[in-house]
Amino acid sequence: MLVLRFWFVAAAAFVAAACSVQPVMAQTASQPASAEKVDQLIKLLDDPEIRALLNNQAAAPAAEPSTDMSATEFSAWGNKIREHLRGLGQAIPQVPSEFMRAGGTIAADINGHGPLGVFVLFLAMVLIGLGAEWLFHRIGSRSRLHAALARTDGASENPLHSAGRHLFALLAPLVAFSLASLGLFMAMTWPPLLDALMLPLLLGVIACRFVIRIARVLLLGPSSAKDIDASSGLVPIDRVSGLFWYKRIFWFACIFFAGWALVGVMAALQIAPAVRGVVGYALGLGLLLVSIETVWNRPAAIARPHGRGAAEWALTFYLCLLWAIWVAGLIVILWVGIYALILPGLLRATTAMAKNAFAGEADVPGSGNPVVEVLVERGARAAIITLAVVWLGFIISKRSSMFTGEGMTDRIIQGVLAGAIILLVADIIWQIAKAVINRTLERARVSTADSAHAARNGRLLTLLPILRTMLAIVIALIAVMMVLSGLGVQVAPLIAGAGIFGVAIGFGSQTLVKDVISGVFYMMDDAFRVGEYIQSGSYKGTVESFSIRSVKLRHHRGPVFTVPFGTLGAIENMSRDWVIDKFTISVGYDTDINKVRKMVKGVGAALLEDEELGPLIIETLKMKGVEQFGDYGINLSFAMMTKPGYQTTIRRRAYMMIREAFTQNGVVFASPTVQVAGGDPSAAAAAAAQVKTAMDQKKLAEGGEGA
């Protein structure tokens, strides 16, 4: 809720600016010079000595003004503040007499009509505008009724579309009001003073009504203000909070624009600047009271467990300090304090409104429109910051004595403003690129049954994070160079020095350069992607992530290898397209080979029918034939084609099914046998045990090599 409080402080600041600028801009009329004084001036200019003195002064070099802040300048600054406050104190007793004089001026210049006649004319213009607004509302009521009936189907409407439609419905009648009241007044001929008096009054009414209507759309939405169960406004807050802030904005806008119009009327009546300042500061007290009441009664303060506390006192003191700074005439410091208070909250509110308006569906990855969201959010933030910086620069150039109008000062101010705009544009470009990349990554992480689409998603998951990092570096470097160039810094020597420094770094870090360049070529060749199992030399594992110079491989036993691209060498990718798995089984010499072939064919058909493993098999298990004649039996060769990564699981299931089939059909696996000459049974048993031990050791050795 603090976000919306900042809007009130911003409005108070605008009142401060409007009221403080008017006294400065008003100038008293000077008395015309007499003919005698003009003749004396001409005679002095004809004097040869005066001419020589003027020529010498023109030829002498002008002394450069000092821009250093010394104790003397601070003293002069303090004297100006005391003089300003003293003038306000002296102007307070003059307020009644100035207003009485203004009433006489109105009566004298507008055919004897006093302030009451001006008020009656103003009221008549307002009533004419209200009549035009009512007529427009009646004409458009039928189309709004049709639109309401069309929305009764229960479908949810985007908050941005709802707010835009309701904003048009509320602001279009105000446009009719403005054209009828202000347009009618401008179309007719009035006395000059009456024209100067009526224009700020009508503009104040129109602007106030526009601000109140916009606040209603943002905070309450199209539903009735009596419904407090839910809020359909663009700002993501509940209905009760929306009503609270809407009422405060209503009173704040009324006081603000009333003060603005009154200051304009006083300027038209040529009331003394000091008196105008006193009236403006008095109206500023009304804004201060509304702001303090908002701080203490806002829903966030009431909802806290311990109630109101130090935060409210600090904000109250800060608001009173801003009002005192305004009264003292320190406009530059006032605006710096206002910016420090309102900009963070205002930017957060803009972000929240953009996300609320363009939020996609929570259960649909990559839904919504991130480009439009970024353009609206960052564009609004950029507009706010740009206006703040430009206005602050204007105030500083007009008000501050630290700037003398020198060329260097002008270049610095222009460079800062241009740098801020460049950084904002760079931020918008980067945010758009990041949003598009992140949305593409979210969609690529969604699993799919299409192998081609899955391969494309894997490639995107591999390349887009690297592209995102490179874009961030490039955009940041270009923006910084442009900002430095705008500030007057010679960028060419920096680029040349960076090039020389880069060459030196390249010679000193050849391995790093090799890793980066190798990684670029690996990406161009599409050698591997995130999630694929690869092997390179002694390194093997599943690719988990990339950096600019290395790849992280997760071994199937758990360890993670961080391997620089320069040391990878040849890559064996085990996760592309398909895998052929081969194995051999030994059967006895008396086995029927054709019978075994038929059994294996049945096992292959059963594997294809399996609901879990069938979709993973490309070509089912087949017996290729006799591989060789071994020492103890016939070695039969088998093969199958599967999707990458699933061959081990399918082979284990095939082993189990082949064993069951052999057992049911009486096929015996080959095993070593020993025939010992002689009739000693113990010698034969000892020889068989020795052969079995040798075979077991051989199998253990082969198993260790395979692992």
Coordinates of C-alpha atoms in Angstrom, one line a residue, residues 298-695:
R298 CA -3.7 3.3 5.3
P299 CA -4.7 -0.5 5.4
A300 CA -1.0 -1.7 5.6
A301 CA -0.5 0.3 8.9
I302 CA -3.7 -0.9 10.4
A303 CA -3.2 -4.5 9.5
R304 CA 0.2 -4.8 11.2
P305 CA 0.2 -6.9 14.4
H306 CA 1.6 -4.0 16.5
G307 CA -0.4 -1.3 14.7
R308 CA 1.0 2.1 13.9
G309 CA 4.5 2.8 14.9
A310 CA 7.9 4.2 14.0
A311 CA 7.3 4.0 10.2
E312 CA 4.3 6.3 10.4
W313 CA 6.2 8.8 12.6
A314 CA 9.1 8.8 10.2
L315 CA 6.9 9.3 7.2
T316 CA 5.0 12.1 8.9
F317 CA 8.3 13.9 9.8
Y318 CA 9.5 13.4 6.2
L319 CA 6.4 14.9 4.8
C320 CA 6.5 17.9 7.1
L321 CA 10.2 18.4 6.2
L322 CA 9.3 18.4 2.5
W323 CA 6.7 21.1 3.2
A324 CA 9.2 23.2 5.2
I325 CA 11.8 22.8 2.4
W326 CA 9.2 24.0 -0.1
V327 CA 8.3 27.0 2.1
A328 CA 12.0 27.9 2.4
G329 CA 12.2 28.0 -1.4
L330 CA 14.7 25.1 -1.8
I331 CA 13.0 23.7 -4.8
V332 CA 15.9 21.6 -6.0
I333 CA 16.3 19.8 -2.7
L334 CA 12.5 19.4 -2.6
W335 CA 12.4 17.6 -5.8
V336 CA 15.4 15.4 -4.9
G337 CA 13.6 14.4 -1.7
I338 CA 10.3 13.7 -3.6
Y339 CA 12.1 11.5 -6.1
A340 CA 13.9 9.6 -3.4
L341 CA 10.5 8.9 -1.8
I342 CA 8.1 8.2 -4.7
L343 CA 10.2 6.7 -7.6
P344 CA 11.0 3.3 -6.0
G345 CA 7.3 2.7 -5.1
L346 CA 6.0 4.1 -8.3
L347 CA 8.3 1.8 -10.4
R348 CA 7.2 -1.2 -8.3
A349 CA 3.5 -0.3 -8.8
T350 CA 4.1 0.0 -12.6
T351 CA 5.7 -3.5 -12.6
A352 CA 2.9 -5.0 -10.6
M353 CA 0.2 -3.5 -12.9
A354 CA 2.0 -4.7 -16.0
K355 CA 2.3 -8.3 -14.6
N356 CA -1.3 -8.3 -13.5
A357 CA -2.4 -7.1 -17.0
F358 CA -0.3 -9.5 -19.0
A359 CA 0.0 -12.5 -16.7
G360 CA -0.3 -15.8 -18.6
E361 CA -2.0 -19.0 -17.4
A362 CA -0.3 -20.5 -14.4
D363 CA -0.5 -24.1 -15.7
V364 CA 0.7 -23.3 -19.2
P365 CA 4.4 -22.8 -19.5
G366 CA 5.4 -19.9 -21.8
S367 CA 1.8 -18.5 -22.0
G368 CA 1.2 -14.7 -22.1
N369 CA 2.9 -12.2 -24.2
P370 CA 6.3 -11.3 -22.6
V371 CA 7.3 -8.8 -25.4
V372 CA 4.2 -6.7 -24.9
E373 CA 4.5 -7.0 -21.1
V374 CA 8.1 -5.8 -21.2
L375 CA 7.3 -3.0 -23.6
V376 CA 4.5 -1.7 -21.4
E377 CA 6.3 -2.2 -18.1
R378 CA 9.7 -1.0 -19.1
G379 CA 8.3 1.7 -21.4
A380 CA 6.2 3.1 -18.5
R381 CA 9.2 2.9 -16.2
A382 CA 11.4 4.6 -18.8
A383 CA 8.8 7.4 -19.4
I384 CA 8.6 8.0 -15.6
I385 CA 12.3 8.1 -15.1
T386 CA 12.9 10.2 -18.2
L387 CA 10.3 12.8 -17.2
A388 CA 11.8 12.9 -13.7
V389 CA 15.3 13.4 -14.9
V390 CA 14.3 16.1 -17.5
W391 CA 12.2 18.0 -15.0
L392 CA 15.0 17.8 -12.4
G393 CA 17.5 19.0 -14.9
F394 CA 15.2 21.9 -15.8
I395 CA 14.7 22.9 -12.2
I396 CA 18.5 22.7 -11.5
S397 CA 19.3 24.8 -14.5
K398 CA 16.8 27.5 -13.6
R399 CA 17.1 27.5 -9.8
S400 CA 20.5 26.4 -8.7
S401 CA 23.4 28.9 -8.4
M402 CA 26.0 26.2 -8.8
F403 CA 25.4 26.2 -12.6
T404 CA 26.5 29.3 -14.5
G405 CA 25.5 28.4 -18.0
E406 CA 29.0 27.5 -19.1
G407 CA 29.6 25.2 -22.0
M408 CA 31.0 22.4 -19.9
T409 CA 28.1 22.5 -17.5
D410 CA 25.6 22.4 -20.3
R411 CA 27.5 19.4 -21.8
I412 CA 27.5 17.6 -18.5
I413 CA 23.7 18.1 -18.0
Q414 CA 23.0 17.1 -21.6
G415 CA 25.3 14.1 -21.2
V416 CA 23.6 12.9 -18.0
L417 CA 20.2 13.2 -19.6
A418 CA 21.3 11.5 -22.8
G419 CA 23.0 8.8 -20.7
A420 CA 19.9 8.1 -18.7
I421 CA 17.9 7.7 -21.9
I422 CA 20.5 5.4 -23.4
L423 CA 20.5 3.2 -20.3
L424 CA 16.7 3.1 -20.4
V425 CA 16.7 2.0 -24.0
A426 CA 19.4 -0.6 -23.4
D427 CA 17.3 -1.9 -20.5
I428 CA 14.2 -2.2 -22.6
I429 CA 16.2 -4.1 -25.4
W430 CA 17.8 -6.4 -22.8
Q431 CA 14.5 -7.1 -21.0
I432 CA 12.7 -7.9 -24.3
A433 CA 15.5 -10.3 -25.4
K434 CA 15.6 -12.0 -22.0
A435 CA 11.8 -12.4 -21.9
V436 CA 11.8 -14.0 -25.3
I437 CA 14.6 -16.3 -24.4
N438 CA 13.1 -17.3 -21.1
R439 CA 9.8 -18.0 -22.7
T440 CA 11.4 -20.1 -25.3
L441 CA 13.3 -22.0 -22.6
E442 CA 10.1 -22.7 -20.7
R443 CA 8.4 -24.1 -23.7
A444 CA 11.5 -26.2 -24.6
R445 CA 11.5 -27.8 -21.1
V446 CA 8.0 -29.3 -21.8
S447 CA 8.4 -33.0 -22.7
T448 CA 7.1 -34.2 -26.0
A449 CA 6.8 -37.5 -27.7
D450 CA 8.0 -36.2 -31.1
S451 CA 11.7 -37.1 -31.4
A452 CA 12.5 -34.3 -33.8
H453 CA 10.8 -31.8 -31.6
A454 CA 12.6 -33.2 -28.5
A455 CA 15.9 -32.8 -30.3
R456 CA 15.2 -29.2 -31.2
N457 CA 14.2 -28.5 -27.6
G458 CA 17.5 -30.0 -26.4
R459 CA 19.4 -27.8 -28.8
L460 CA 17.5 -24.7 -27.6
L461 CA 18.2 -25.6 -24.0
T462 CA 21.9 -25.8 -24.9
L463 CA 22.4 -22.7 -26.9
L464 CA 19.9 -20.1 -25.5
P465 CA 21.5 -19.7 -22.0
I466 CA 24.9 -19.0 -23.7
L467 CA 23.2 -16.6 -26.1
R468 CA 21.5 -14.8 -23.2
T469 CA 24.8 -14.3 -21.4
M470 CA 26.5 -13.0 -24.5
L471 CA 23.6 -10.6 -25.3
A472 CA 23.8 -9.1 -21.8
I473 CA 27.6 -8.5 -22.1
V474 CA 27.3 -6.9 -25.6
I475 CA 24.3 -4.7 -24.7
A476 CA 26.0 -3.5 -21.5
L477 CA 29.3 -2.7 -23.2
I478 CA 27.6 -0.7 -26.0
A479 CA 25.5 1.2 -23.5
V480 CA 28.4 2.1 -21.3
M481 CA 30.5 3.2 -24.3
M482 CA 27.6 5.4 -25.6
V483 CA 27.1 7.0 -22.1
L484 CA 30.8 7.8 -21.8
S485 CA 30.8 9.3 -25.3
G486 CA 27.8 11.4 -24.4
L487 CA 29.6 12.7 -21.3
G488 CA 32.5 13.9 -23.4
V489 CA 34.9 11.0 -22.8
Q490 CA 37.0 9.9 -25.8
V491 CA 35.9 6.4 -26.4
A492 CA 38.4 5.6 -29.2
P493 CA 41.4 5.5 -26.9
L494 CA 39.5 3.2 -24.6
I495 CA 38.6 0.8 -27.4
A496 CA 42.2 0.8 -28.6
G497 CA 43.5 0.3 -25.1
A498 CA 41.0 -2.5 -24.6
G499 CA 42.2 -4.1 -27.9
I500 CA 45.8 -4.0 -26.8
F501 CA 44.9 -5.3 -23.4
G502 CA 42.8 -8.1 -25.0
V503 CA 45.8 -9.1 -27.1
A504 CA 48.0 -9.2 -24.0
I505 CA 45.4 -11.2 -22.1
G506 CA 45.1 -13.6 -25.1
F507 CA 48.8 -14.4 -25.1
G508 CA 48.7 -14.9 -21.3
S509 CA 45.6 -17.0 -21.3
Q510 CA 45.8 -19.1 -24.5
T511 CA 44.2 -22.0 -22.7
L512 CA 41.2 -19.9 -21.8
V513 CA 40.9 -18.6 -25.4
K514 CA 41.2 -22.2 -26.7
D515 CA 38.4 -23.3 -24.4
V516 CA 36.1 -20.5 -25.5
I517 CA 36.7 -21.0 -29.2
S518 CA 36.5 -24.8 -28.9
G519 CA 33.1 -24.4 -27.2
V520 CA 31.9 -22.1 -30.0
F521 CA 32.7 -24.8 -32.6
Y522 CA 31.2 -27.6 -30.5
M523 CA 28.0 -25.6 -30.4
M524 CA 28.1 -24.9 -34.1
D525 CA 28.6 -28.6 -34.8
D526 CA 25.8 -29.5 -32.4
A527 CA 28.1 -32.1 -30.9
F528 CA 26.1 -32.5 -27.7
R529 CA 23.1 -31.0 -25.9
V530 CA 21.9 -30.7 -22.4
G531 CA 20.6 -34.1 -21.2
E532 CA 22.7 -36.3 -23.5
Y533 CA 25.2 -38.9 -22.4
I534 CA 28.6 -38.4 -24.0
Q535 CA 32.1 -39.8 -23.6
S536 CA 35.4 -38.2 -24.3
G537 CA 38.6 -40.0 -23.3
S538 CA 38.3 -40.8 -19.6
Y539 CA 35.3 -38.4 -19.1
K540 CA 31.8 -39.6 -19.6
G541 CA 28.4 -38.7 -18.2
T542 CA 25.2 -36.8 -18.8
V543 CA 25.5 -33.2 -19.9
E544 CA 24.0 -31.0 -17.2
S545 CA 24.9 -27.4 -18.1
F546 CA 27.4 -25.2 -20.0
S547 CA 29.4 -22.2 -19.4
I548 CA 31.5 -20.1 -21.8
R549 CA 34.6 -22.3 -21.3
S550 CA 33.4 -25.7 -19.8
V551 CA 30.8 -28.3 -19.7
K552 CA 29.5 -30.2 -16.6
L553 CA 29.1 -34.0 -17.0
R554 CA 27.2 -36.1 -14.4
H555 CA 28.7 -39.6 -14.3
H556 CA 26.1 -42.4 -13.9
R557 CA 27.6 -43.2 -10.5
G558 CA 27.1 -39.6 -9.2
P559 CA 30.3 -37.6 -9.6
V560 CA 30.3 -34.4 -11.7
F561 CA 33.1 -33.6 -14.1
T562 CA 33.7 -30.0 -15.1
V563 CA 35.6 -30.4 -18.4
P564 CA 37.1 -27.4 -20.3
F565 CA 36.1 -27.5 -24.0
G566 CA 39.7 -27.4 -25.1
T567 CA 40.4 -30.8 -23.5
L568 CA 37.4 -32.7 -24.7
G569 CA 38.7 -33.7 -28.1
A570 CA 36.7 -36.3 -30.0
I571 CA 33.1 -36.7 -28.6
E572 CA 31.3 -40.0 -28.4
N573 CA 27.6 -39.1 -28.2
M574 CA 25.5 -42.0 -26.9
S575 CA 22.2 -40.3 -27.0
R576 CA 21.4 -39.5 -30.6
D577 CA 18.7 -41.1 -32.7
W578 CA 19.2 -44.9 -31.9
V579 CA 21.5 -47.5 -30.3
I580 CA 22.3 -51.1 -31.5
D581 CA 22.9 -53.4 -28.6
K582 CA 24.7 -56.8 -29.3
F583 CA 25.4 -59.7 -27.0
T584 CA 26.3 -63.4 -27.2
I585 CA 24.9 -66.5 -25.5
S586 CA 26.7 -70.0 -25.5
V587 CA 24.6 -73.1 -25.9
G588 CA 25.6 -76.8 -26.0
Y589 CA 26.8 -78.4 -29.2
D590 CA 23.8 -80.7 -29.3
T591 CA 21.3 -77.7 -29.3
D592 CA 18.9 -77.2 -32.2
I593 CA 19.9 -73.8 -33.7
N594 CA 16.6 -73.3 -35.6
K595 CA 14.6 -74.0 -32.4
V596 CA 16.6 -71.4 -30.6
R597 CA 15.9 -68.9 -33.4
K598 CA 12.2 -69.5 -33.1
M599 CA 12.2 -69.0 -29.4
V600 CA 14.2 -65.8 -29.6
K601 CA 11.7 -64.5 -32.3
G602 CA 8.9 -65.1 -29.8
V603 CA 10.9 -63.3 -27.1
G604 CA 11.3 -60.3 -29.5
A605 CA 7.6 -60.2 -30.2
A606 CA 6.8 -60.3 -26.5
L607 CA 9.2 -57.4 -25.9
L608 CA 7.3 -55.3 -28.5
E609 CA 4.0 -56.0 -26.9
D610 CA 5.3 -54.8 -23.5
E611 CA 3.5 -51.5 -22.6
E612 CA 6.6 -50.1 -20.9
L613 CA 9.4 -51.3 -23.1
G614 CA 7.7 -51.6 -26.5
P615 CA 7.7 -47.9 -27.4
L616 CA 11.4 -47.8 -26.6
I617 CA 12.3 -50.5 -29.1
I618 CA 13.0 -49.5 -32.8
E619 CA 14.0 -53.0 -34.0
T620 CA 13.2 -55.9 -31.7
L621 CA 15.5 -58.7 -30.5
K622 CA 16.8 -61.0 -33.3
M623 CA 19.3 -63.8 -33.4
K624 CA 22.0 -63.0 -36.0
G625 CA 23.4 -66.6 -36.1
V626 CA 26.4 -68.5 -35.0
E627 CA 29.2 -66.2 -33.9
Q628 CA 31.9 -68.9 -33.3
F629 CA 32.5 -72.4 -31.9
G630 CA 33.8 -72.1 -28.4
D631 CA 35.7 -74.5 -26.2
Y632 CA 32.5 -75.6 -24.4
G633 CA 29.6 -74.7 -26.7
I634 CA 28.3 -72.7 -29.7
N635 CA 28.3 -68.8 -29.3
L636 CA 25.1 -67.3 -30.7
S637 CA 25.0 -63.6 -31.6
F638 CA 21.9 -61.4 -30.8
A639 CA 21.1 -57.7 -31.6
M640 CA 18.4 -55.1 -31.2
M641 CA 17.9 -51.4 -31.9
T642 CA 16.5 -49.2 -29.2
K643 CA 16.2 -45.5 -28.3
P644 CA 19.4 -44.1 -26.7
G645 CA 19.8 -44.7 -23.0
Y646 CA 17.3 -47.6 -22.7
Q647 CA 19.4 -50.5 -24.2
T648 CA 20.6 -51.8 -20.8
T649 CA 17.1 -52.0 -19.3
I650 CA 15.7 -53.8 -22.4
R651 CA 18.7 -56.2 -22.5
R652 CA 18.2 -57.2 -18.9
R653 CA 14.6 -58.0 -19.6
A654 CA 15.6 -59.9 -22.7
Y655 CA 18.1 -62.0 -20.7
M656 CA 15.4 -63.0 -18.2
M657 CA 12.9 -63.9 -20.9
I658 CA 15.5 -66.0 -22.9
R659 CA 16.4 -67.9 -19.8
E660 CA 12.7 -68.7 -19.1
A661 CA 12.2 -69.8 -22.8
F662 CA 15.3 -72.0 -22.7
T663 CA 14.2 -73.7 -19.5
Q664 CA 10.7 -74.4 -20.8
N665 CA 12.1 -75.9 -24.0
G666 CA 14.9 -77.9 -22.6
V667 CA 17.8 -75.8 -24.1
V668 CA 20.9 -76.0 -22.0
F669 CA 23.5 -73.2 -21.7
A670 CA 27.0 -74.2 -22.4
S671 CA 29.2 -75.0 -19.4
P672 CA 32.8 -76.3 -19.1
T673 CA 33.1 -80.1 -18.8
V674 CA 36.2 -82.1 -18.1
Q675 CA 36.9 -85.7 -19.0
V676 CA 39.6 -87.4 -16.9
A677 CA 41.2 -90.6 -18.0
G678 CA 41.3 -93.4 -15.4
G679 CA 38.9 -94.6 -12.8
D680 CA 39.8 -92.4 -9.8
P681 CA 36.6 -90.4 -9.0
S682 CA 38.5 -88.1 -6.6
A683 CA 41.0 -87.0 -9.2
A684 CA 38.1 -86.2 -11.7
A685 CA 36.3 -84.1 -9.0
A686 CA 39.5 -82.2 -8.2
A687 CA 40.2 -81.4 -11.9
A688 CA 36.6 -80.2 -12.4
A689 CA 36.8 -78.0 -9.3
Q690 CA 40.1 -76.5 -10.6
V691 CA 38.6 -75.7 -14.0
K692 CA 35.5 -74.1 -12.4
T693 CA 37.7 -71.9 -10.3
A694 CA 39.6 -70.7 -13.3
M695 CA 36.4 -70.0 -15.2

